[in-house]
CSV table of C-alpha atoms and ligand atoms in Angstrom, one decimal:
chain,number,residue,atom,x,y,z
N,1,MET,CA,260.8,65.2,26.5
N,2,ARG,CA,264.6,65.4,28.0
N,3,PHE,CA,266.4,62.0,28.3
N,4,ASP,CA,269.6,62.3,30.4
N,5,VAL,CA,272.0,58.9,29.9
N,6,ILE,CA,274.8,57.9,32.2
N,7,THR,CA,277.2,56.1,30.1
N,8,LEU,CA,280.9,55.3,29.4
N,9,PHE,CA,279.9,55.8,25.6
N,10,PRO,CA,278.2,58.7,24.8
N,11,GLU,CA,279.5,58.4,21.3
N,12,LEU,CA,277.1,55.1,20.5
N,13,VAL,CA,274.2,57.0,22.3
N,14,GLU,CA,274.6,59.8,20.3
N,15,SER,CA,274.2,58.1,17.2
N,16,VAL,CA,270.1,57.4,18.1
N,17,ILE,CA,269.5,61.2,17.3
N,18,SER,CA,271.5,61.6,14.2
N,19,SER,CA,269.2,60.2,11.6
N,20,GLY,CA,265.5,59.4,10.9
N,21,VAL,CA,262.5,59.7,13.0
N,22,THR,CA,264.5,60.5,16.1
N,23,GLY,CA,267.0,63.0,14.8
N,24,ARG,CA,263.8,64.9,12.9
N,25,ALA,CA,262.2,64.4,16.2
N,26,ALA,CA,266.0,66.1,17.6
N,27,GLU,CA,266.1,69.0,15.2
N,28,ARG,CA,262.2,69.4,15.9
N,29,GLY,CA,263.3,69.8,19.9
N,30,ILE,CA,260.5,67.5,20.5
N,31,ILE,CA,263.3,65.4,22.3
N,32,SER,CA,266.4,66.4,23.4
N,33,LEU,CA,269.4,64.8,25.0
N,34,THR,CA,272.1,64.7,27.3
N,35,GLN,CA,274.8,62.2,28.1
N,36,TRP,CA,276.9,62.3,31.3
N,37,ASN,CA,280.0,60.0,31.5
N,38,PRO,CA,281.0,58.8,35.1
N,39,ARG,CA,285.0,58.7,33.6
N,40,ASP,CA,284.6,62.5,34.1
N,41,TYR,CA,284.1,61.7,37.0
N,42,ALA,CA,287.0,59.3,38.3
N,43,THR,CA,289.3,61.5,40.3
N,44,ASP,CA,292.6,59.2,39.7
N,45,VAL,CA,295.2,59.4,37.4
N,46,HIS,CA,293.8,56.5,35.7
N,47,ARG,CA,290.3,57.3,35.9
N,48,THR,CA,288.9,54.4,37.4
N,49,VAL,CA,285.2,53.8,37.7
N,50,ASP,CA,285.2,50.0,37.5
N,51,ASP,CA,286.6,47.6,39.8
N,52,ARG,CA,287.0,44.1,41.5
N,53,PRO,CA,283.6,42.2,43.4
N,54,TYR,CA,283.4,42.2,46.6
N,55,GLY,CA,283.3,38.3,47.6
N,56,GLY,CA,285.8,37.4,44.4
N,57,GLY,CA,284.2,36.2,41.3
N,58,PRO,CA,284.7,37.2,37.3
N,59,GLY,CA,285.0,40.1,35.8
N,60,MET,CA,284.4,44.1,37.4
N,61,VAL,CA,282.0,45.8,38.8
N,62,MET,CA,280.9,49.4,38.2
N,63,LYS,CA,282.1,51.6,41.2
N,64,GLY,CA,279.1,53.9,42.9
N,65,ASP,CA,281.2,56.4,43.8
N,66,CYS,CA,281.5,58.2,39.9
N,67,LEU,CA,277.8,57.0,38.8
N,68,LEU,CA,275.9,58.9,42.0
N,69,GLN,CA,277.7,62.1,41.2
N,70,ALA,CA,277.2,61.9,37.8
N,71,ILE,CA,273.0,60.9,38.2
N,72,ARG,CA,273.1,63.3,40.6
N,73,ASP,CA,274.0,66.3,38.6
N,74,ALA,CA,272.1,64.7,35.8
N,75,ARG,CA,269.1,64.9,38.3
N,76,ARG,CA,270.3,68.8,38.7
N,77,GLU,CA,268.6,69.5,35.7
N,78,ASN,CA,266.1,66.8,34.9
N,79,PRO,CA,263.8,65.7,37.4
N,80,GLY,CA,262.7,63.1,36.4
N,81,LYS,CA,263.2,59.1,36.6
N,82,VAL,CA,265.9,56.9,37.0
N,83,VAL,CA,265.7,54.2,34.8
N,84,TYR,CA,268.4,51.1,34.8
N,85,LEU,CA,268.5,49.1,31.6
N,86,SER,CA,269.3,45.4,32.9
N,87,PRO,CA,268.3,42.1,32.0
N,88,GLN,CA,266.8,41.7,35.8
N,89,GLY,CA,264.4,44.4,35.0
N,90,ALA,CA,260.5,44.8,33.9
N,91,PRO,CA,260.1,43.9,30.2
N,92,LEU,CA,260.4,46.5,27.7
N,93,ASN,CA,257.1,46.4,26.3
N,94,GLN,CA,254.4,49.1,24.6
N,95,ALA,CA,253.1,49.6,27.2
N,96,LEU,CA,256.0,50.4,29.7
N,97,VAL,CA,257.3,52.5,26.5
N,98,THR,CA,253.5,54.2,26.5
N,99,GLU,CA,253.8,55.5,30.4
N,100,LEU,CA,257.1,56.6,29.9
N,101,ALA,CA,256.5,58.4,27.1
N,102,ALA,CA,254.2,60.0,29.5
N,103,ALA,CA,257.0,61.0,31.1
N,104,GLN,CA,258.2,64.6,30.6
N,105,HIS,CA,261.6,63.6,31.5
N,106,LEU,CA,264.3,60.2,31.8
N,107,ILE,CA,267.2,60.0,33.3
N,108,LEU,CA,268.7,56.4,31.8
N,109,LEU,CA,271.2,54.6,33.4
N,110,CYS,CA,273.5,51.9,31.5
N,111,GLY,CA,276.1,49.1,33.1
N,112,ARG,CA,279.0,48.6,31.8
N,113,TYR,CA,281.4,45.2,32.7
N,114,GLU,CA,279.1,43.0,34.7
N,115,GLY,CA,276.7,45.7,36.3
N,116,ILE,CA,277.2,48.7,38.7
N,117,ASP,CA,277.4,48.6,42.7
N,118,GLU,CA,274.0,47.9,44.0
N,119,ARG,CA,273.7,50.3,46.5
N,120,VAL,CA,274.1,52.9,43.5
N,121,ILE,CA,270.7,51.1,42.6
N,122,ALA,CA,269.2,51.2,46.0
N,123,LEU,CA,269.9,54.7,46.9
N,124,GLU,CA,268.7,56.4,43.0
N,125,VAL,CA,267.4,53.8,41.1
N,126,ASP,CA,263.5,54.3,40.4
N,127,MET,CA,263.1,51.6,37.5
N,128,GLU,CA,264.5,49.1,36.3
N,129,CYS,CA,264.4,48.2,32.7
N,130,SER,CA,264.7,45.2,30.2
N,131,ILE,CA,264.8,44.9,26.0
N,132,GLY,CA,265.1,41.1,26.2
N,133,ASP,CA,266.1,38.1,27.8
N,134,TYR,CA,269.7,38.1,26.6
N,135,VAL,CA,272.9,39.9,27.9
N,136,LEU,CA,274.6,42.7,25.8
N,137,SER,CA,278.3,44.2,27.1
N,138,GLY,CA,275.6,47.6,28.1
N,139,GLY,CA,272.9,49.1,28.3
N,140,GLU,CA,273.6,51.7,26.3
N,141,LEU,CA,271.7,49.6,23.4
N,142,GLY,CA,268.6,49.0,25.5
N,143,ALA,CA,268.5,53.5,25.9
N,144,MET,CA,268.9,54.1,22.5
N,145,VAL,CA,265.5,51.2,22.1
N,146,LEU,CA,263.6,52.8,24.4
N,147,ILE,CA,265.0,56.3,23.6
N,148,ASP,CA,263.4,55.0,19.8
N,149,ALA,CA,260.5,53.6,21.2
N,150,VAL,CA,258.4,56.9,23.7
N,151,THR,CA,259.9,59.3,21.2
N,152,ARG,CA,258.2,57.5,18.5
N,153,LEU,CA,254.8,58.0,20.7
N,154,LEU,CA,255.0,61.9,21.2
N,155,PRO,CA,253.7,64.7,19.4
N,156,GLY,CA,254.8,65.6,16.0
N,157,THR,CA,257.3,63.0,15.8
N,158,LEU,CA,255.2,60.9,13.4
N,159,GLY,CA,252.8,62.6,10.3
N,160,HIS,CA,249.9,61.8,10.3
N,161,GLN,CA,250.2,58.6,7.6
N,162,GLU,CA,253.1,58.2,9.7
N,163,SER,CA,251.5,57.6,13.1
N,164,ALA,CA,248.2,56.4,11.3
N,165,ALA,CA,250.5,53.5,10.7
N,166,GLN,CA,252.1,53.4,13.8
N,167,ASP,CA,248.9,53.3,15.2
N,168,SER,CA,247.0,50.1,12.9
N,169,PHE,CA,249.7,48.7,13.7
N,170,PHE,CA,251.1,47.6,17.4
N,171,ASP,CA,247.3,47.6,19.5
N,172,GLY,CA,248.5,43.8,20.9
N,173,LEU,CA,248.5,42.5,17.1
N,174,LEU,CA,251.1,41.9,14.8
N,175,ASP,CA,251.4,43.6,11.5
N,176,CYS,CA,249.6,42.5,8.4
N,177,PRO,CA,251.9,42.3,5.3
N,178,HIS,CA,252.8,45.0,2.9
N,179,TYR,CA,253.1,45.2,-0.2
N,180,THR,CA,254.2,48.4,-3.3
N,181,ARG,CA,254.8,48.2,-6.6
N,182,PRO,CA,255.9,46.4,-9.2
N,183,GLU,CA,252.2,44.5,-8.7
N,184,GLU,CA,254.1,40.8,-9.4
N,185,LEU,CA,257.8,40.6,-8.2
N,186,GLU,CA,259.1,37.5,-9.6
N,187,GLY,CA,256.1,36.1,-10.2
N,188,MET,CA,254.5,36.2,-7.0
N,189,PRO,CA,251.6,38.2,-7.7
N,190,LEU,CA,249.4,40.3,-4.7
N,191,PRO,CA,246.5,39.4,-3.5
N,192,ALA,CA,243.9,40.7,-5.6
N,193,ILE,CA,241.7,42.1,-2.7
N,194,LEU,CA,244.1,44.8,-2.2
N,195,LYS,CA,243.3,46.2,-5.8
N,196,SER,CA,240.0,45.8,-5.4
N,197,GLY,CA,239.5,49.9,-3.9
N,198,ASN,CA,237.3,47.9,-1.1
N,199,HIS,CA,238.7,50.1,1.7
N,200,ALA,CA,236.5,48.6,4.1
N,201,ALA,CA,236.9,44.5,2.8
N,202,ILE,CA,240.5,46.1,2.4
N,203,ALA,CA,241.1,46.4,6.1
N,204,ARG,CA,238.7,43.1,7.0
N,205,TRP,CA,241.3,41.6,5.2
N,206,ARG,CA,244.3,43.7,6.8
N,207,LYS,CA,242.8,42.2,10.7
N,208,LYS,CA,242.3,39.0,9.6
N,209,GLN,CA,245.8,38.5,9.0
N,210,ALA,CA,247.0,40.4,11.5
N,211,LEU,CA,245.0,38.5,14.0
N,212,GLY,CA,246.4,35.0,11.7
N,213,LYS,CA,249.4,35.9,11.9
N,214,THR,CA,249.5,37.0,15.8
N,215,TRP,CA,247.5,33.6,16.3
N,216,ARG,CA,250.2,32.0,14.3
N,217,ARG,CA,253.1,33.0,15.9
N,218,ARG,CA,252.1,35.2,19.4
N,219,PRO,CA,248.8,32.7,20.7
N,220,GLU,CA,249.7,34.4,23.9
N,221,LEU,CA,249.2,38.3,22.5
N,222,LEU,CA,246.0,37.0,21.7
N,223,GLN,CA,245.3,35.8,25.4
N,224,ALA,CA,246.7,39.0,26.3
N,225,ARG,CA,244.3,41.4,24.1
N,226,GLN,CA,240.3,39.9,24.7
N,227,LEU,CA,238.9,40.3,21.2
N,228,THR,CA,236.4,41.8,20.4
N,229,ASP,CA,233.3,39.7,19.0
N,230,SER,CA,234.4,40.9,14.6
N,231,GLU,CA,237.6,40.1,15.8
N,232,ARG,CA,237.4,36.8,16.7
N,233,VAL,CA,234.6,36.3,13.8
N,234,LEU,CA,237.7,36.7,11.0
N,235,LEU,CA,240.0,35.2,13.2
N,236,ASN,CA,237.7,31.7,12.7
N,237,GLU,CA,237.2,32.6,8.9
N,238,TYR,CA,240.8,32.2,9.1
N,239,ILE,CA,241.6,29.3,11.2
N,240,ASN,CA,238.5,27.3,9.0
N,241,GLU,CA,240.6,28.0,5.7
N,242,PHE,CA,244.1,28.1,7.2
N,243,GLU,CA,243.2,24.5,8.3
N,244,SER,CA,241.7,23.9,5.2
O,301,4G4,C1,276.7,43.0,30.9
O,301,4G4,N1,276.2,43.2,31.7
O,301,4G4,C2,274.8,41.6,31.6
O,301,4G4,C3,274.5,43.5,32.5
O,301,4G4,C4,274.5,43.6,34.1
O,301,4G4,C5,273.4,44.4,34.7
O,301,4G4,C6,273.2,45.7,34.7
O,301,4G4,C7,273.6,45.9,33.2
O,301,4G4,C8,274.1,45.1,32.1
O,301,4G4,C9,274.5,45.6,30.6
O,301,4G4,N2,273.4,44.9,29.4
O,301,4G4,C10,272.8,44.9,30.0
O,301,4G4,C11,272.3,45.5,29.6
O,301,4G4,C12,270.5,45.2,29.6
O,301,4G4,C13,270.2,44.2,29.2
O,301,4G4,C14,268.8,44.5,28.8
O,301,4G4,N3,268.3,42.6,28.2
O,301,4G4,O1,268.2,45.0,28.6
O,301,4G4,C15,271.5,43.2,28.9
O,301,4G4,N4,272.2,43.7,29.0
């Protein structure tokens, strides 16, 4: 997948492919990252990319002219959707990440200051996404989150083990607890089931823990995800133990 990012801080976004799983995916050619800096399109001597808001008010707004030129240059090489990272966007959840991973190309638009001229959104933005209900200094961190989450779903990014772990994790539930050596850590024991070697019982225990944790911490996720009969049995077992 080709990512084109429109940003005033390309060095910030670059770091998402400089290490780890996403860095490896870039080395393997599974993803590519091209950056377009609106400041390169500014023609005045001060290379201005922002200006005061019409109607008054604090802060500055990113000017539309440089942004539009950068987006259109990116579109020439990347026919993908233009995704604008903003607090006003659709929540970026695993479902949306999965949908975005099906695209071959994405153009990510990162705002700074108080945002961008609304007419850029009307003219060139296909989708607005938010990584959460909080205000950041720019859209770059959102772009990096999106690149990471989408890249993990692309074939070849995760090895077999890692992708199996990824699959077991989400599927709409919170993760089960994880343990590794030493068996006893600062007097804290290991749940005995995990040393039983009974893989069916271990899988059942893990699913029960995932269901129980989701029930305790994020009950709304359980509403969204219909439980199978066997999951319902497990959750009821957990609740009975939890409340006993
Ligand atoms: C400066 N602001 C507030 C702004 C306003 C409008 C657009 C972009 C920005 C850049 N900041 C962002 C971007 C995304 C998110 C998010 N939740 O995905 C949070 N903040």
